[in-house]
C-alpha cells in the first residue's frame, strides 16, 4: 500500500497521477455540468460564452486550484490545518469557513444526488414511456417526503460507505473506474443526440458564437460564475485531495488537465441535452426548458423526450440518470472526505468520524429533502459563499508570500510557474470584487428587490449575509480551539502552531 | 457548415487539448521515474 510519512503519522497517497487526476475531475464534474451548463451556455451566446469560460478557467480556476494544491500537499492537513500552518494560528477560522461552506453544500447536495438515483430507478422501471407526465412524476416525487428522505439517505449512506474505507480501498478504488465510465456514458449520450435528425440546431445554439455578446458584462460574469461553481476552485475539495498527493507531484499541469476534463464533460453534456431537445422539439421548448431552472430542465423537460427517442425509454433514460447520479456522487465523495479529513485532523479516527458525519449530514439534509424552497435557499447562500473560499486561497498565498509559493510550485511543476501565476493571484481580489459584487447587486436588483432586507426570503441579500455572518462569528470565536485541536503536520513548528513563524519546507 | 466547424473547434479542440495534456503528464512522469532510478543507482 502506497503511504508516505508525515509528522502526524503515515498518510495514504494516490497510487498514480492518473488516479489523482481522475478523482479530481470527479470532484469537479457534478450535476451542474449536466443540467446548469447547457442552460446557461445556450442562453449566454453559445460559442462566445465558451470563449469567456476558457478565459475564466485560466484567470480564476487554474491559479486557485494550484494554490489549494499547495495548501493541501505541503500541510498534509485538511482546510483548517492548512490555513493554520500557511497563515498562522490566528487564521484557522478561514479554513473552517471554507470547509463549512462546502459542508453546507453537502447537506443539500446529497438530496440532489438522491433525486438522480430516484430518477435512475424510475428509468430502469420504464417510467419514461412516450407521453409520460414527467411534471406529474416530479411533483409526485418531491411532494412525498418519505421518498425524498429515503433517497437522500441512500445517497449519503453510499458515499459514507465509500469514504469510510479510506483512500486506497474506498474512493480511489471507485473513482479510477467510475470517472472514465462517466465519460463513456456522456460520449454515448452525445453521439446519440448528434445522430438525431435536427440536432444541428441544438449544436448551433451551444457552439456557434454570438460575437455581439462578447461586450456584454453579464455574459462574462455568468461565465466566471459557471466556472467557479463547476471547477470546485475555492471549495477546499482539491485542497483535501491534494493531502494525498505523492511527494514532488506536479501542480500546474494537473490543475490545467482537470479544468480541461471538466470543460469536456460540460461540452459533452451540453451536446447531449441541447442536441436532443432541438431534435425533438423547437427552440421555444428549449427556452421554456431553460427558464424552468436546473431541476425542471433535467427532470421534467428532458425526461419527457426519452419516450420519443429510439432506444430512449430503456437505454438512454437509464444511462442519462445514471450519469447524473455518478457525477453527483463523485462530487459528494469529495465533500464528505473534506469533512472527514478535518475531523480526523482533530484526532477522531476515520471509523468513528464517518458515521458521525453521515448522521449529521442526513439530519441536516432533511429540511432540503422536505422543502424545495429551503434547498433553493441553501443552494443560493452557500453557492455564492464558495466564491469567498477562492478569495481565502488567494489571501493565503499572499500571506505565505506569493513569490515563495510560486517558487515551490515551480520546483515540481511540469511547466514553468512564473509571473503569470503571481500576477493572477495578485489581481484575484479585484476579480473577486467584480464577481461577488455582481451577485450582491443581483440580490437587491433582480432576485428580491422589495424584500432584500428580509432574512426569511429565500433569495434575499439578508438571508445570505445573515447565514454567512453566523458562520463567520462561530468560526472566528472557535479559532483558538480549532487551531489547538488540529494535529501537527509537516509544516507545523516543533513547539506547536504559532510558537515560531511557520518554517519553510525544503 | 458553420455548426460543424464550431463544434469541431470547441468540442474537438477541448478533446485534443485534454489528450495532449494527459500525454504530456505521462511523458513527464516517465522522465521523473527515470531520473529517480538514476539517482537511486548513483546512491547505491
Coordinates of C-alpha atoms in Angstrom, one line a residue, chain A residues 68 253 370 471:
Chain A
X68 CA -5.3 24.8 -3.0
X253 CA -0.2 20.6 -15.4
X370 CA -38.8 18.2 2.5
X471 CA -20.8 31.0 10.2

